[in-house]
Protein backbone atom coordinates (compact mmCIF):
# COMPACT_ATOMS: atom_id res chain seq x y z
CA ALA A 1 -0.18 -0.17 0.20
CA PRO A 2 1.13 3.02 -0.58
CA LYS A 3 2.18 5.82 2.33
CA LYS A 4 0.76 8.86 2.66
CA LYS A 5 2.90 12.10 2.16
CA LYS A 6 3.07 14.55 4.76
CA GLY A 7 4.56 17.91 3.17
CA LYS A 8 8.45 16.47 1.63
CA GLY A 9 9.68 13.55 2.13
CA VAL A 10 12.90 12.45 2.84
CA ASP A 11 13.44 11.49 -0.72
CA ASP A 12 12.43 14.54 -1.93
CA LEU A 13 14.94 16.69 0.01
CA LYS A 14 17.86 13.97 -1.78
CA GLN A 15 17.03 14.49 -5.34
CA GLU A 16 19.50 16.38 -7.21
CA LEU A 17 18.60 20.11 -8.32
CA GLU A 18 18.30 19.94 -12.19
CA LEU A 19 19.37 23.36 -13.72
CA ASP A 20 19.85 24.22 -17.41
CA ASP A 21 20.84 27.78 -17.08
CA HIS A 22 24.41 27.15 -18.72
CA LYS A 23 22.34 26.26 -21.13
CA LEU A 24 20.55 29.24 -21.26
CA SER A 25 21.42 32.64 -23.86
CA ILE A 26 22.60 35.72 -22.37
CA GLU A 27 19.46 37.22 -23.35
CA GLU A 28 17.30 34.42 -21.88
CA LEU A 29 19.71 34.57 -18.80
CA GLU A 30 19.32 38.43 -18.19
CA GLU A 31 15.42 38.00 -18.96
CA LYS A 32 15.20 34.63 -16.27
CA PHE A 33 17.00 36.35 -13.58
CA ASP A 34 15.41 40.25 -14.20
CA THR A 35 19.40 41.61 -14.40
CA ASN A 36 21.63 43.35 -17.41
CA GLN A 37 24.52 42.13 -18.47
CA LEU A 38 26.64 44.99 -18.81
CA LYS A 39 24.31 47.05 -15.30
CA GLY A 40 23.39 44.47 -13.09
CA LEU A 41 20.79 44.43 -10.57
CA THR A 42 19.65 48.24 -9.96
CA ASN A 43 19.42 48.25 -5.95
CA ALA A 44 15.84 48.33 -5.51
CA ARG A 45 15.68 44.95 -7.17
CA ALA A 46 18.68 43.31 -4.84
CA ALA A 47 17.44 44.86 -1.87
CA GLU A 48 13.48 42.87 -3.18
CA TYR A 49 15.25 39.75 -3.41
CA LEU A 50 17.51 39.73 -0.54
CA ALA A 51 13.89 39.84 1.82
CA ARG A 52 12.53 37.44 0.10
CA ASP A 53 15.49 34.87 0.01
CA GLY A 54 16.97 35.90 3.27
CA PRO A 55 20.43 36.09 3.05
CA ASN A 56 23.16 33.96 1.26
CA SER A 57 24.30 31.34 3.28
CA LEU A 58 24.52 28.35 4.66
CA THR A 59 22.32 26.89 8.00
CA PRO A 60 25.29 25.69 10.46
CA PRO A 61 24.55 22.21 11.45
CA LYS A 62 22.98 21.25 13.80
CA GLY A 63 25.68 20.79 16.74
CA THR A 64 25.98 17.72 19.20
CA PRO A 65 24.81 18.53 22.82
CA GLU A 66 28.10 19.72 25.31
CA ILE A 67 27.35 16.28 27.80
CA ILE A 68 26.49 14.02 24.59
CA LYS A 69 30.15 15.19 23.21
CA PHE A 70 31.52 14.54 27.92
CA LEU A 71 29.78 11.38 27.99
CA LYS A 72 31.40 10.23 24.45
CA GLN A 73 34.91 10.63 25.75
CA MET A 74 33.13 8.84 29.41
CA VAL A 75 32.58 5.63 27.76
CA GLY A 76 34.71 5.84 24.44
CA GLY A 77 36.57 3.05 23.20
CA PHE A 78 39.49 1.70 25.70
CA SER A 79 37.90 4.12 28.38
CA LEU A 80 35.23 1.02 28.36
CA LEU A 81 37.77 -1.46 29.11
CA LEU A 82 38.82 0.60 31.89
CA TRP A 83 35.16 1.07 33.60
CA ALA A 84 34.77 -2.71 32.74
CA GLY A 85 38.07 -2.92 35.00
CA ALA A 86 37.17 -0.79 38.18
CA ILE A 87 33.82 -2.65 38.57
CA LEU A 88 34.75 -5.68 38.56
CA CYS A 89 37.60 -5.03 41.14
CA GLU A 90 35.00 -3.30 43.17
CA ILE A 91 32.62 -7.10 42.58
CA ALA A 92 35.52 -8.65 43.41
CA TYR A 93 36.72 -6.52 46.45
CA ILE A 94 32.40 -6.54 47.71
CA VAL A 95 32.60 -10.73 47.47
CA GLN A 96 35.13 -10.65 49.86
CA TYR A 97 34.42 -8.33 51.99
CA VAL A 98 31.51 -10.96 52.24
CA GLN A 99 33.01 -13.91 53.03
CA ASP A 100 35.93 -12.75 55.14
CA ASN A 101 35.58 -8.99 56.91
CA ASN A 102 39.22 -8.75 57.47
CA THR A 103 39.86 -8.89 53.69
CA PRO A 104 43.08 -6.58 52.53
CA ARG A 105 41.23 -3.56 50.46
CA ASP A 106 43.65 -3.82 47.20
CA ASN A 107 40.82 -4.49 45.09
CA LEU A 108 39.17 -1.73 46.51
CA TYR A 109 41.87 0.73 45.49
CA LEU A 110 42.92 -0.02 42.87
CA GLY A 111 38.54 0.43 41.18
CA ILE A 112 38.83 3.83 42.52
CA VAL A 113 41.80 4.31 40.94
CA LEU A 114 41.10 2.85 37.80
CA ALA A 115 37.53 5.22 37.69
CA ALA A 116 39.68 7.89 39.04
CA VAL A 117 42.06 7.66 35.97
CA VAL A 118 39.14 7.39 33.30
CA PHE A 119 37.39 9.61 35.12
CA LEU A 120 40.51 12.33 34.48
CA THR A 121 41.54 11.09 30.75
CA GLY A 122 38.04 12.16 29.54
CA CYS A 123 38.14 15.06 31.14
CA PHE A 124 40.93 16.51 29.63
CA ALA A 125 40.11 14.79 26.16
CA TYR A 126 36.74 16.77 25.86
CA PHE A 127 38.67 19.79 27.10
CA GLN A 128 40.91 19.46 23.66
CA GLU A 129 37.76 17.95 21.76
CA ALA A 130 36.39 21.72 22.60
CA LYS A 131 39.20 24.03 22.92
CA SER A 132 40.41 23.20 19.28
CA THR A 133 36.48 23.04 17.92
CA ASN A 134 36.54 26.27 19.36
CA ILE A 135 39.53 27.28 17.73
CA MET A 136 38.79 25.72 13.83
CA ALA A 137 35.58 27.83 14.70
CA SER A 138 37.21 31.32 15.42
CA PHE A 139 39.26 30.34 11.55
CA ASN A 140 35.99 30.76 9.98
CA LYS A 141 35.50 34.47 11.36
CA MET A 142 38.62 35.61 10.32
CA ILE A 143 37.75 35.95 6.88
CA PRO A 144 35.54 38.59 5.70
CA GLN A 145 33.68 36.97 2.66
CA LEU A 146 33.26 39.65 0.32
CA ALA A 147 32.07 39.79 -3.02
CA LEU A 148 33.28 42.43 -6.07
CA VAL A 149 29.24 42.70 -7.66
CA THR A 150 28.50 45.07 -10.84
CA ARG A 151 24.84 46.62 -9.59
CA GLU A 152 23.41 49.50 -11.74
CA GLY A 153 26.29 49.70 -13.57
CA GLU A 154 28.72 50.41 -11.17
CA LYS A 155 31.09 47.48 -9.32
CA HIS A 156 30.87 47.49 -5.43
CA GLU A 157 32.56 45.14 -3.02
CA ILE A 158 29.62 43.91 -0.74
CA PRO A 159 29.64 41.15 2.04
CA ALA A 160 29.30 37.81 0.61
CA THR A 161 25.60 37.40 2.59
CA GLU A 162 24.09 39.86 1.14
CA LEU A 163 24.39 38.34 -2.91
CA VAL A 164 21.39 37.33 -4.65
CA VAL A 165 19.97 35.62 -7.60
CA GLY A 166 20.74 37.73 -10.98
CA ASP A 167 23.84 39.44 -9.63
CA LEU A 168 27.20 40.14 -11.32
CA VAL A 169 29.84 38.86 -9.62
CA GLU A 170 33.61 39.27 -10.93
CA ILE A 171 35.82 36.63 -9.99
CA LYS A 172 39.41 36.96 -9.54
CA GLY A 173 41.84 33.95 -9.07
CA GLY A 174 42.54 33.03 -5.70
CA ASP A 175 39.10 34.67 -4.39
CA ARG A 176 37.48 32.23 -1.97
CA LYS A 177 33.48 31.58 -3.23
CA SER A 178 31.02 30.81 -0.38
């Protein structure tokens, strides 16, 4: 039985976008995007498009909550073996203590030390990961993204987030485009 669709399904969103703009003539492109090859868009039209479509920027991906990152450090990889060792040491101590109250506390101390080592190592790894993530995020903000566009026959350098459909953008070698 076919499924009822509520809005756009995941498969609809994953489909490839089919563009044929590269096949159009200059005149057809000018008409489609309401622009002019020599003068570009008018400032009023660009403002209208910006208000309609929003800024030219990607929505950042949803981040992983900090508590999840922390827990992944606490139970990831080799840490699980150490946690298991700590728990087994505690269980061994309890079993020995139940049989004889004068049992040595070696297993108790070993279990506590193992748990402390895993916890401290996890904290250290979490803070290192957070620090490197913050450094990488700061790199993206260091270089302002500017674009050279032609609007109303004049060249302007504007933030790349203010680019709209129909803008004539001048691209030079070495430019970083978003």
